[in-house]
Amino acid sequence: MIICTGCGTKNQDDARECSSCGRKLQSLWAVQQAQNGGLPPGPLDLDALGRSAMGPNGKFSVEPRPDRIEGGVWETLAPHERPPDPQAARLMRNAAEIWTYAIVLVASAVIMVVTQDWRFLAGGLVMAAGLAWARGI
């Protein structure tokens, strides 16, 4: 008996899904293999992966099959081109400008501390405030 992890209903060993809730059941084969130390080594099934094992010249080759590449998941996951948002570009320019003012003020403060002269900070403050006021920030 396999017990459903979703609702707790007992199901037959060969059942693939729960008879009560319809949830997929863990197969007994996978449980036994895991308890015995894992799955036995076996050949890689390249056909299941959509690849062929033999190339056109009879030598081993792993090339994608063209019929399996077109469409499908790739078209769903492919990024879509869209034009840049003008609002976002304007916000980025404003943020860069504000950071420039902040860097000027911090540099002025550092120079003021090093030289022990307050005029550098006052000059930087007046310049940053004047530019911000003129730009409307």
Short mmCIF file of C-alpha atoms in Angstrom, two decimals:
data_model
loop_
_atom_site.label_atom_id
_atom_site.label_comp_id
_atom_site.label_asym_id
_atom_site.label_seq_id
_atom_site.Cartn_x
_atom_site.Cartn_y
_atom_site.Cartn_z
CA MET A 1 0.00 0.00 0.00
CA ILE A 2 1.16 3.51 -0.84
CA ILE A 3 -0.05 6.29 1.42
CA CYS A 4 -0.75 9.64 -0.22
CA THR A 5 1.36 12.46 1.22
CA GLY A 6 -1.42 14.95 0.45
CA CYS A 7 -4.49 13.42 2.08
CA GLY A 8 -3.25 10.22 3.80
CA THR A 9 -5.42 7.83 1.77
CA LYS A 10 -4.08 4.29 1.26
CA ASN A 11 -3.68 3.37 -2.43
CA GLN A 12 -2.66 0.25 -4.33
CA ASP A 13 1.08 -0.29 -4.95
CA ASP A 14 0.72 0.10 -8.71
CA ALA A 15 -1.35 3.32 -8.51
CA ARG A 16 0.23 6.40 -10.08
CA GLU A 17 -2.09 8.93 -8.45
CA CYS A 18 -4.22 9.06 -5.32
CA SER A 19 -7.72 7.65 -5.70
CA SER A 20 -9.08 10.28 -3.32
CA CYS A 21 -7.36 13.59 -4.15
CA GLY A 22 -5.68 12.80 -7.50
CA ARG A 23 -2.19 13.78 -6.30
CA LYS A 24 0.77 12.05 -7.96
CA LEU A 25 2.07 9.20 -5.80
CA GLN A 26 5.71 8.30 -5.29
CA SER A 27 6.30 5.03 -7.08
CA LEU A 28 7.36 2.01 -5.07
CA TRP A 29 10.14 1.31 -7.61
CA ALA A 30 11.81 4.66 -6.87
CA VAL A 31 11.52 4.11 -3.12
CA GLN A 32 13.08 0.64 -3.35
CA GLN A 33 15.92 1.91 -5.55
CA ALA A 34 16.64 4.74 -3.13
CA GLN A 35 16.70 2.32 -0.18
CA ASN A 36 19.10 0.01 -2.06
CA GLY A 37 21.66 2.76 -2.61
CA GLY A 38 20.40 4.55 -5.68
CA LEU A 39 19.55 3.84 -9.26
CA PRO A 40 21.67 1.31 -11.15
CA PRO A 41 24.03 2.73 -13.77
CA GLY A 42 22.59 2.46 -17.23
CA PRO A 43 23.06 3.87 -20.68
CA LEU A 44 22.13 7.48 -21.27
CA ASP A 45 18.93 7.70 -23.29
CA LEU A 46 19.85 10.46 -25.74
CA ASP A 47 16.61 10.04 -27.65
CA ALA A 48 14.68 11.07 -24.55
CA LEU A 49 16.81 14.22 -24.39
CA GLY A 50 16.09 15.07 -28.01
CA ARG A 51 19.62 14.32 -29.18
CA SER A 52 21.01 11.66 -31.45
CA ALA A 53 23.95 9.45 -30.52
CA MET A 54 25.32 8.82 -34.01
CA GLY A 55 26.31 11.52 -36.45
CA PRO A 56 25.80 11.37 -40.23
CA ASN A 57 29.26 9.85 -40.77
CA GLY A 58 28.63 7.02 -38.30
CA LYS A 59 30.76 8.51 -35.51
CA PHE A 60 29.50 9.42 -32.07
CA SER A 61 27.96 12.87 -32.04
CA VAL A 62 25.65 14.74 -29.73
CA GLU A 63 23.90 17.30 -31.89
CA PRO A 64 20.44 18.72 -31.23
CA ARG A 65 17.74 17.46 -33.49
CA PRO A 66 16.27 20.32 -35.51
CA ASP A 67 12.69 19.11 -35.08
CA ARG A 68 12.99 19.34 -31.27
CA ILE A 69 14.58 22.81 -31.12
CA GLU A 70 11.99 24.92 -32.88
CA GLY A 71 9.25 26.34 -30.70
CA GLY A 72 8.45 24.81 -27.37
CA VAL A 73 9.97 26.03 -24.14
CA TRP A 74 12.63 28.25 -25.76
CA GLU A 75 10.06 30.55 -27.35
CA THR A 76 8.27 30.79 -24.01
CA LEU A 77 11.46 31.63 -22.09
CA ALA A 78 13.12 33.85 -24.71
CA PRO A 79 13.42 37.50 -23.66
CA HIS A 80 11.15 39.89 -25.47
CA GLU A 81 12.56 43.08 -26.96
CA ARG A 82 10.87 46.23 -25.75
CA PRO A 83 11.84 49.88 -25.98
CA PRO A 84 13.39 51.49 -22.91
CA ASP A 85 10.99 53.28 -20.60
CA PRO A 86 11.50 57.08 -20.81
CA GLN A 87 10.28 57.47 -17.22
CA ALA A 88 12.96 55.05 -15.96
CA ALA A 89 15.67 56.83 -17.96
CA ARG A 90 14.65 60.18 -16.45
CA LEU A 91 14.68 58.72 -12.94
CA MET A 92 18.17 57.28 -13.53
CA ARG A 93 19.48 60.67 -14.72
CA ASN A 94 17.99 62.39 -11.66
CA ALA A 95 19.48 59.78 -9.33
CA ALA A 96 22.91 60.16 -10.96
CA GLU A 97 22.68 63.93 -10.60
CA ILE A 98 21.72 63.69 -6.92
CA TRP A 99 24.60 61.29 -6.25
CA THR A 100 26.96 63.74 -7.97
CA TYR A 101 25.81 66.50 -5.61
CA ALA A 102 26.27 64.18 -2.63
CA ILE A 103 29.80 63.25 -3.74
CA VAL A 104 30.70 66.94 -4.16
CA LEU A 105 29.45 67.66 -0.63
CA VAL A 106 31.30 64.70 0.89
CA ALA A 107 34.51 65.67 -0.94
CA SER A 108 34.12 69.24 0.31
CA ALA A 109 33.65 67.97 3.87
CA VAL A 110 36.75 65.76 3.63
CA ILE A 111 38.84 68.63 2.25
CA MET A 112 37.50 70.85 5.05
CA VAL A 113 38.56 68.34 7.71
CA VAL A 114 42.01 67.81 6.17
CA THR A 115 42.78 71.50 5.60
CA GLN A 116 40.83 72.74 8.63
CA ASP A 117 39.27 75.48 6.50
CA TRP A 118 35.47 75.75 6.42
CA ARG A 119 35.37 77.67 3.11
CA PHE A 120 35.67 74.44 1.07
CA LEU A 121 32.53 73.02 2.67
CA ALA A 122 30.67 76.31 2.29
CA GLY A 123 31.66 76.53 -1.38
CA GLY A 124 30.60 72.95 -2.08
CA LEU A 125 27.33 73.45 -0.23
CA VAL A 126 26.51 76.64 -2.12
CA MET A 127 27.39 75.03 -5.47
CA ALA A 128 25.34 71.86 -4.84
CA ALA A 129 22.36 73.80 -3.46
CA GLY A 130 22.43 76.26 -6.36
CA LEU A 131 22.55 73.50 -8.98
CA ALA A 132 19.82 71.51 -7.26
CA TRP A 133 17.60 74.59 -7.00
CA ALA A 134 18.21 75.51 -10.66
CA ARG A 135 17.46 71.94 -11.80
CA GLY A 136 14.36 71.66 -9.59
CA ILE A 137 15.55 68.64 -7.64
#
